[in-house]
Amino acid sequence: MKFELSDEDHAFRAAARAWLVENVPSEPAPHDGQPAREFALSWLRRRHAAGWSGIAWPKAYGGLGLSYERQIAWHEESVIAGAPSPLDPTFVSVNHAGPTLIACGTEEQKAFHLPKILSGEVVWCQGFSEPDSGSDLASLRTFGRVEGDHLIVNGQKIWSTYADIADYQELLIRTEPGSERQAGLSWVICDMSAPGITVQPIGNIAGAHHFAQVFYDDVRIPLSNVVGGLNNGWKTAMTTLGFERATAATALQIELSAKVEALLRFAEVQGDGGFAHELASARAEAAALRALTYRTLFKDPTTPFDGSMVRLFFAELAQRIHRLGMQLYGPENADCDRLSGWVYAYLEAFSETIAGGTAEIQRNIIGERILGLPRGGNR
Ligand SMILES: Cc1cc2nc3c(=O)[nH]c(=O)nc-3n(C[C@H](O)[C@H](O)[C@H](O)COP(=O)(O)OP(=O)(O)OC[C@H]3O[C@@H](n4cnc5c(N)ncnc54)[C@H](O)[C@@H]3O)c2cc1C
C-alpha cells in the first residue's frame, strides 16, 4: 500500500516539531513511583494545555479528531525531539483505557473519565492477569458478587503495571456465578482508592518497580462502573487488547526505529565493531516493522487486520536491537552502576515477548486466525 503525506500533514508536522523543540523536558523521566507519575502527568498536562493531546481521539470526547497519519507524525516528531517515552504511567489511560471507553462505555462514563485522561489528571492501570491466569486469561477467578447496585469484589491480580500509583484500573472479573471461560465476565472501572484494595509492588530484572500485585477484599464497585454490559466483559477486554496490541504500540515502534538510527550514528563515529551486517539488518527490519504497522493501522483490505503480527515482530526485533546495542557499545560504555541508557533498556526489553500476550500466544493467534491452522492450546 502507498502511504503519502499531504501538504496539510507536512504543515501539522512542522507545527508539532516547532512546539516540541521548545517544550520537551530536558531532564530524564524517573523510572517508577510517585516521581514517575508526576513527571508523566506534568508532560501530558503541558501537551494538553497547548492543544496536543488526544490527536486521533474524536472531537466529541476532547480530542483533536485528526487521522492516524497525524498521530503517527506526532509520535515521529516526538522521538526526533527526544520527548519522554510514551511507555510511561499515562500509557494505559491514553492508549487503551480511554479508547475502550470511547468504543464501549456509557455517555456518563465517557463524560466523567475522558476529560481527566486527556488533561493529565489521572493514571490508569490494567488488572487482567492473575497468578494462574495470564495467557489463559479466560480462566480468571477474581469474583464480583452483585449486591443491590454494587459489585462486591474478592480476589487477586498480578503484573498490574503502575498499580501502585494509579487512580483507576481496567478490572476484568467474573460476575456470573458458576460461569466458565469467556462467559460471565465483566470489565469494570475500579477506583484504586476504594477500601479493601491492597497493592504490593514487584521489582523487575532492571531494578525498577513498575508492576504490582493487587488484592481485593470485599471491594465495593458501583454497577454503573461496568463497561460494555454486565457479564459481557470478554468482548470489552478483546477491544482493549486490540488497542493494546496495535495502535497503542505505534509510538514504541517509532521509538525503536530511532534507536537503530542512533546505533548507526554511533557506529559511524566509533566504528561498527564488526557489526555492519547486523546494523544493516536492524535498519531493514525496523523499516519492515514500520510498513507492517502502517498496513495494519490503515487496514489494507487485501490483508487481515491483526495487531498480533505487529506485536510479535516488534517484540522480537526490540530484543535483537537492544542486544546489538549492548554489543556495539561494549563493556566500556555500559552504564551498569546507574542502570540507565542501553543497559536499562536491554534488561527492560526481556519483557517485550511476555507483556500484552506472550510471543507463543501471538503465534497461536496468527496461526489460527490468519493462517487458519487447527486450534491448539488452552485459550
Ligand atoms: C512488563 C510487563 C507488564 C505487564 N503488565 C500487565 C498489566 O498491566 N496488567 C495485566 O493484567 N497483566 C500485565 N502483564 C502480564 C502479562 O499479560 C502476562 O505475563 C502474560 O499474559 C503471560 O502470562 P503469565 O505470566 O501468567 O505466563 P503463562 O501464561 O503462565 O505462560 C508461561 C509460558 O507458557 C507459554 N504458554 C502458555 N500458554 C500457552 C499456549 N496455549 N501455547 C503455547 N505456549 C503457551 C507462554 O508463552 C509462556 O512462555 C505484564 C507482563 C509484563 C512482563
Coordinates of C-alpha atoms and ligand atoms in Angstrom, one line a residue:
M1 CA 0.0 0.0 0.0
K2 CA 1.1 3.6 -0.5
F3 CA 1.5 5.9 2.4
E4 CA 1.9 9.5 1.4
L5 CA 1.8 12.7 3.4
S6 CA -0.4 15.6 2.2
D7 CA 0.6 19.3 2.4
E8 CA -1.6 19.6 5.5
D9 CA 0.2 16.6 7.1
H10 CA 3.5 18.4 6.4
A11 CA 2.2 21.6 8.0
F12 CA 0.9 19.7 11.0
R13 CA 4.3 18.0 11.3
A14 CA 6.1 21.4 11.1
A15 CA 3.9 22.9 13.8
A16 CA 4.4 19.8 16.1
R17 CA 8.2 20.0 15.6
A18 CA 8.3 23.7 16.4
W19 CA 6.3 23.1 19.6
L20 CA 8.3 20.1 20.7
V21 CA 11.6 21.7 20.2
E22 CA 10.6 24.4 22.7
N23 CA 8.8 22.2 25.2
V24 CA 10.4 18.7 25.5
P25 CA 11.6 18.3 29.1
S26 CA 15.4 18.3 29.4
E27 CA 15.6 16.1 32.5
P28 CA 15.2 12.3 32.1
A29 CA 12.0 10.6 33.1
P30 CA 12.1 8.8 36.5
H31 CA 11.6 5.0 36.2
D32 CA 8.9 4.4 38.8
G33 CA 6.9 5.5 41.9
Q34 CA 5.4 8.9 42.5
P35 CA 8.2 10.8 40.7
A36 CA 7.4 8.8 37.5
R37 CA 3.7 9.6 38.0
E38 CA 4.3 13.4 38.5
F39 CA 6.7 13.6 35.6
A40 CA 4.3 11.8 33.1
L41 CA 1.2 13.7 34.2
S42 CA 3.0 17.0 34.0
W43 CA 4.3 16.3 30.5
L44 CA 0.7 15.3 29.4
R45 CA -0.7 18.4 31.1
R46 CA 1.7 20.6 29.1
R47 CA 0.7 18.9 25.8
H48 CA -2.9 19.2 26.7
A49 CA -2.7 22.9 27.6
A50 CA -1.0 23.6 24.2
G51 CA -3.7 21.5 22.3
W52 CA -1.5 18.5 21.5
S53 CA -3.2 15.7 23.4
G54 CA -5.7 13.1 22.0
I55 CA -4.7 13.8 18.4
A56 CA -6.7 10.9 16.9
W57 CA -9.4 10.9 19.6
P58 CA -12.9 12.1 18.5
K59 CA -13.5 15.8 19.0
A60 CA -16.7 15.0 20.9
Y61 CA -14.5 13.5 23.6
G62 CA -12.0 16.3 23.8
G63 CA -9.6 15.0 21.2
L64 CA -8.4 16.8 18.0
G65 CA -10.4 14.4 15.8
L66 CA -7.4 14.0 13.4
S67 CA -6.3 11.0 11.4
Y68 CA -3.9 8.2 12.5
E69 CA -1.4 9.7 9.9
R70 CA -1.3 12.8 12.1
Q71 CA -1.0 10.7 15.2
I72 CA 2.0 8.9 13.7
A73 CA 3.5 12.2 12.6
W74 CA 3.2 13.4 16.2
H75 CA 5.0 10.3 17.5
E76 CA 7.7 10.6 14.9
E77 CA 8.3 14.2 15.7
S78 CA 8.3 13.4 19.4
V79 CA 11.0 10.8 19.0
I80 CA 13.1 13.2 16.8
A81 CA 12.8 15.9 19.5
G82 CA 13.9 13.5 22.3
A83 CA 10.5 13.6 24.1
P84 CA 9.9 11.2 27.1
S85 CA 9.0 7.6 26.1
P86 CA 5.2 7.1 25.7
L87 CA 5.5 3.9 27.8
D88 CA 5.0 5.9 30.9
P89 CA 2.3 6.0 33.6
T90 CA -0.2 7.6 31.2
F91 CA 0.2 4.8 28.6
V92 CA -2.8 2.7 29.7
S93 CA -5.2 5.6 30.1
V94 CA -4.4 7.4 26.8
N95 CA -3.7 4.4 24.6
H96 CA -6.2 1.7 25.7
A97 CA -8.5 2.6 28.7
G98 CA -9.7 5.8 27.0
P99 CA -10.1 4.2 23.6
T100 CA -12.0 1.3 25.2
L101 CA -14.4 3.8 27.0
I102 CA -14.9 5.6 23.7
A103 CA -15.8 2.3 22.0
C104 CA -17.8 0.5 24.8
G105 CA -18.5 3.0 27.6
T106 CA -21.8 4.8 28.6
E107 CA -22.1 8.5 27.9
E108 CA -21.8 9.1 31.7
Q109 CA -18.5 7.1 31.9
K110 CA -17.1 8.9 28.9
A111 CA -18.1 12.4 30.2
F112 CA -16.5 11.7 33.6
H113 CA -13.3 9.9 32.6
L114 CA -12.2 11.0 29.2
P115 CA -11.5 14.7 30.0
K116 CA -9.5 13.7 33.1
I117 CA -7.4 11.2 31.0
L118 CA -6.6 13.7 28.2
S119 CA -5.8 16.6 30.5
G120 CA -3.3 14.6 32.6
E121 CA -5.3 14.4 35.9
V122 CA -5.3 10.6 36.3
V123 CA -3.2 7.4 35.9
W124 CA -4.9 4.1 35.0
C125 CA -3.6 0.6 35.2
Q126 CA -4.7 -2.8 33.9
G127 CA -5.9 -5.6 36.1
F128 CA -6.4 -8.6 33.8
S129 CA -3.7 -11.2 34.7
E130 CA -3.9 -13.4 37.8
P131 CA -1.3 -15.7 39.3
D132 CA -2.9 -18.7 37.4
S133 CA -4.5 -16.8 34.5
G134 CA -2.1 -15.0 32.2
S135 CA -2.0 -16.5 28.8
D136 CA -5.2 -18.4 29.7
L137 CA -7.0 -15.2 30.7
A138 CA -10.4 -16.8 30.4
S139 CA -9.7 -19.0 33.4
L140 CA -9.6 -15.9 35.8
R141 CA -11.3 -16.3 39.2
T142 CA -11.5 -12.8 40.8
F143 CA -15.2 -12.6 41.5
G144 CA -17.7 -9.7 41.8
R145 CA -20.9 -10.6 43.6
V146 CA -23.9 -8.4 42.7
E147 CA -25.4 -6.9 45.8
G148 CA -28.0 -4.1 45.2
D149 CA -26.4 -1.6 42.8
H150 CA -22.8 -2.7 43.7
L151 CA -20.4 -5.5 42.9
I152 CA -18.5 -6.9 45.9
V153 CA -15.1 -7.9 44.6
N154 CA -12.7 -10.5 46.1
G155 CA -9.6 -12.0 44.6
Q156 CA -6.1 -11.1 43.3
K157 CA -4.5 -9.6 40.2
I158 CA -0.8 -9.6 39.3
W159 CA 1.7 -7.8 37.0
S160 CA -0.6 -4.7 37.0
T161 CA 1.8 -2.0 35.7
Y162 CA 1.8 1.2 37.7
A163 CA -1.0 -0.1 40.0
D164 CA 0.9 1.5 43.0
I165 CA 0.5 5.0 41.5
A166 CA -2.9 4.5 39.6
D167 CA -6.2 6.2 40.3
Y168 CA -8.3 3.8 38.2
Q169 CA -7.9 0.2 36.9
E170 CA -9.3 -1.6 33.9
L171 CA -10.5 -4.6 36.0
L172 CA -11.6 -7.9 34.4
I173 CA -13.6 -10.1 36.8
R174 CA -16.1 -13.0 36.9
T175 CA -19.6 -11.7 37.8
E176 CA -21.9 -14.6 36.8
P177 CA -21.9 -17.3 39.5
G178 CA -21.0 -20.7 38.0
S179 CA -19.8 -19.3 34.7
E180 CA -16.8 -20.6 32.9
R181 CA -14.2 -19.4 30.4
Q182 CA -15.2 -16.3 28.4
A183 CA -18.8 -16.3 29.6
G184 CA -19.9 -14.4 32.7
L185 CA -17.0 -11.9 32.9
S186 CA -17.3 -8.1 33.3
W187 CA -14.9 -5.2 32.6
V188 CA -15.2 -2.7 35.4
I189 CA -13.7 0.7 36.3
C190 CA -12.1 0.1 39.7
D191 CA -11.3 3.2 41.8
M192 CA -7.9 2.3 43.3
S193 CA -8.6 4.3 46.4
A194 CA -11.6 2.1 47.3
P195 CA -11.4 0.4 50.8
G196 CA -10.3 -3.2 50.6
I197 CA -7.6 -2.8 47.9
T198 CA -4.0 -3.6 48.8
V199 CA -1.2 -3.0 46.3
Q200 CA 2.2 -4.7 46.6
P201 CA 4.9 -3.5 44.1
I202 CA 7.1 -6.2 42.4
G203 CA 10.7 -5.5 41.3
N204 CA 11.9 -6.4 37.8
I205 CA 15.3 -7.5 36.4
A206 CA 16.3 -3.9 35.7
G207 CA 15.7 -2.9 39.3
A208 CA 12.5 -0.9 38.6
H209 CA 9.2 -1.4 40.4
H210 CA 6.8 -0.9 37.5
F211 CA 4.2 -3.6 38.3
A212 CA 2.4 -4.9 41.3
Q213 CA 0.1 -7.5 42.8
V214 CA -3.3 -6.2 43.8
F215 CA -5.6 -7.8 46.4
Y216 CA -9.3 -7.2 46.6
D217 CA -11.1 -7.8 49.9
D218 CA -14.8 -7.0 49.7
V219 CA -14.2 -4.1 47.5
R220 CA -17.4 -2.3 46.6
I221 CA -17.7 -1.1 42.9
P222 CA -20.9 0.6 41.7
L223 CA -22.6 -1.4 38.9
S224 CA -22.6 1.9 36.9
N225 CA -18.8 1.3 36.5
V226 CA -19.4 -1.8 34.3
V227 CA -18.2 -1.1 30.8
G228 CA -19.8 -2.8 27.9
G229 CA -22.5 -4.6 29.9
L230 CA -22.6 -6.9 32.9
N231 CA -21.3 -10.4 32.0
N232 CA -20.2 -9.1 28.6
G233 CA -16.7 -8.3 29.7
W234 CA -14.8 -10.7 27.4
K235 CA -15.9 -8.6 24.4
T236 CA -14.8 -5.4 26.1
A237 CA -11.5 -7.0 27.1
M238 CA -10.8 -8.0 23.5
T239 CA -11.5 -4.4 22.4
T240 CA -8.9 -3.3 25.0
L241 CA -6.3 -5.9 23.9
G242 CA -6.9 -4.9 20.2
F243 CA -5.9 -1.3 21.1
E244 CA -3.0 -2.5 23.3
R245 CA -1.5 -4.8 20.6
A246 CA -1.9 -2.5 17.6
T247 CA -2.5 1.3 17.8
A248 CA -1.1 1.7 21.3
A249 CA 2.3 0.2 20.3
T250 CA 2.8 2.5 17.3
A251 CA 4.8 5.1 19.3
L252 CA 7.0 2.4 20.7
Q253 CA 7.8 1.1 17.3
I254 CA 8.8 4.6 16.1
E255 CA 11.0 4.9 19.2
L256 CA 12.7 1.6 18.2
S257 CA 13.5 2.9 14.7
A258 CA 15.1 6.0 16.2
K259 CA 17.2 3.7 18.4
V260 CA 18.5 1.9 15.3
E261 CA 19.4 5.3 13.8
A262 CA 21.2 6.2 17.0
L263 CA 23.3 3.0 16.8
L264 CA 24.2 3.8 13.2
R265 CA 25.4 7.2 14.2
F266 CA 27.4 5.7 17.0
A267 CA 29.0 3.2 14.5
E268 CA 29.8 6.0 12.1
V269 CA 31.8 7.8 14.7
Q270 CA 33.2 5.0 16.8
G271 CA 33.4 2.2 14.2
D272 CA 31.0 -0.6 13.6
G273 CA 33.0 -3.2 15.7
G274 CA 32.3 -5.8 13.0
F275 CA 28.6 -5.4 13.3
A276 CA 28.0 -3.8 10.0
H277 CA 25.8 -6.6 8.7
E278 CA 23.7 -6.7 11.9
L279 CA 23.2 -2.9 11.8
A280 CA 22.1 -3.0 8.2
S281 CA 19.6 -5.8 9.1
A282 CA 18.3 -3.8 12.0
R283 CA 17.6 -0.8 9.8
A284 CA 15.9 -3.0 7.2
E285 CA 13.8 -4.8 9.8
A286 CA 12.8 -1.5 11.5
A287 CA 11.6 -0.3 8.1
A288 CA 9.7 -3.6 7.6
L289 CA 8.1 -3.2 11.0
R290 CA 7.0 0.4 10.1
A291 CA 5.5 -0.9 6.8
L292 CA 3.7 -3.7 8.7
T293 CA 2.4 -1.2 11.3
Y294 CA 1.1 1.2 8.7
R295 CA -0.6 -1.6 6.8
T296 CA -2.2 -2.9 10.0
L297 CA -3.3 0.6 11.1
F298 CA -4.8 1.6 7.8
K299 CA -6.4 -1.8 7.3
D300 CA -5.3 -2.6 3.8
P301 CA -8.3 -4.5 2.5
T302 CA -6.1 -7.2 1.0
T303 CA -4.7 -8.3 4.3
P304 CA -6.4 -9.4 7.5
F305 CA -6.2 -6.9 10.4
D306 CA -4.4 -8.3 13.3
G307 CA -2.2 -6.5 15.8
S308 CA -0.7 -9.8 16.8
M309 CA 1.6 -9.8 13.8
V310 CA 2.8 -6.3 14.6
R311 CA 3.2 -7.1 18.3
L312 CA 5.2 -10.3 17.7
F313 CA 7.6 -8.7 15.2
F314 CA 8.1 -5.6 17.3
A315 CA 8.7 -7.6 20.5
E316 CA 11.4 -9.9 19.0
L317 CA 13.0 -7.1 17.0
A318 CA 13.2 -4.9 20.1
Q319 CA 15.1 -7.6 21.9
R320 CA 17.5 -8.1 18.9
I321 CA 18.2 -4.4 18.6
H322 CA 18.8 -3.9 22.3
R323 CA 21.2 -6.9 22.3
L324 CA 23.0 -5.3 19.3
G325 CA 23.2 -2.0 21.2
M326 CA 24.9 -3.8 24.1
Q327 CA 27.4 -5.5 21.8
L328 CA 28.2 -2.3 19.8
Y329 CA 28.7 -0.1 22.9
G330 CA 30.8 -2.8 24.6
P331 CA 31.5 -3.1 28.3
E332 CA 33.4 0.1 28.5
N333 CA 30.3 2.1 27.6
A334 CA 27.8 0.1 29.7
D335 CA 26.4 2.2 32.5
C336 CA 25.8 -0.7 34.9
D337 CA 26.0 1.3 38.1
R338 CA 23.1 3.6 37.5
L339 CA 21.3 1.2 35.1
S340 CA 20.5 3.8 32.5
G341 CA 20.6 4.1 28.8
W342 CA 21.2 0.9 26.8
V343 CA 21.8 -1.4 29.7
Y344 CA 18.5 -0.5 31.4
A345 CA 16.6 -0.6 28.0
Y346 CA 18.2 -4.0 27.3
L347 CA 17.1 -5.5 30.6
E348 CA 13.6 -4.0 30.1
A349 CA 13.3 -5.5 26.6
F350 CA 13.2 -9.0 28.1
S351 CA 9.6 -8.4 29.0
E352 CA 8.6 -7.5 25.4
T353 CA 7.8 -11.1 24.5
I354 CA 5.7 -11.5 27.6
A355 CA 3.7 -8.3 28.2
G356 CA 0.4 -7.9 26.3
G357 CA 0.4 -11.6 25.4
T358 CA 3.5 -13.8 25.0
A359 CA 5.2 -14.5 21.7
E360 CA 3.8 -18.0 21.8
I361 CA 0.3 -16.8 22.3
Q362 CA 0.7 -14.2 19.4
R363 CA 2.0 -17.1 17.2
N364 CA -1.1 -19.2 18.2
I365 CA -3.4 -16.3 17.2
I366 CA -1.6 -15.7 13.9
G367 CA -1.6 -19.5 13.1
E368 CA -5.3 -19.9 14.0
R369 CA -6.9 -16.7 12.9
I370 CA -4.8 -15.6 10.0
L371 CA -3.4 -18.8 8.6
G372 CA -6.5 -20.9 9.5
L373 CA -4.5 -23.6 11.2
P374 CA -6.2 -26.0 13.6
R375 CA -6.8 -24.7 17.2
G376 CA -4.3 -25.7 19.9
G377 CA -3.6 -24.7 23.5
N378 CA -6.0 -23.7 26.2
R379 CA -7.4 -20.4 25.2
Ligands
LIG1 C1 6.4 -5.8 31.7 C2 5.0 -6.5 31.9 C3 3.9 -5.7 32.1 C4 2.7 -6.3 32.3 N1 1.6 -5.5 32.6 C5 0.4 -6.1 32.9 C6 -0.7 -5.2 33.2 O1 -0.5 -4.0 33.4 N2 -1.8 -5.8 33.5 C7 -2.0 -7.2 33.4 O2 -3.1 -7.6 33.6 N3 -1.0 -8.0 33.1 C8 0.2 -7.5 32.8 N4 1.3 -8.3 32.4 C9 1.1 -9.7 32.5 C10 1.1 -10.4 31.1 O3 -0.1 -10.1 30.4 C11 1.3 -11.9 31.4 O4 2.6 -12.0 31.9 C12 1.2 -12.7 30.1 O5 -0.1 -12.7 29.6 C13 1.7 -14.1 30.3 O6 1.0 -14.7 31.4 P1 1.8 -15.4 32.5 O7 2.9 -14.5 33.0 O8 0.8 -15.9 33.5 O9 2.6 -16.7 31.8 P2 1.9 -18.1 31.5 O10 0.6 -17.8 30.8 O11 1.9 -18.9 32.7 O12 2.9 -18.6 30.4 C14 4.1 -19.3 30.7 C15 4.7 -19.8 29.4 O13 3.9 -20.7 28.8 C16 3.6 -20.4 27.5 N5 2.2 -20.7 27.1 C17 1.1 -20.6 27.9 N6 0.0 -21.0 27.2 C18 0.4 -21.4 26.0 C19 -0.2 -21.9 24.9 N7 -1.6 -22.1 24.8 N8 0.5 -22.2 23.8 C20 1.9 -22.0 23.8 N9 2.5 -21.5 24.8 C21 1.8 -21.2 25.9 C22 3.8 -18.8 27.5 O14 4.0 -18.4 26.2 C23 4.9 -18.6 28.4 O15 6.2 -18.8 27.8 C24 2.5 -7.7 32.2 C25 3.6 -8.5 32.0 C26 4.9 -7.9 31.8 C27 6.1 -8.8 31.5

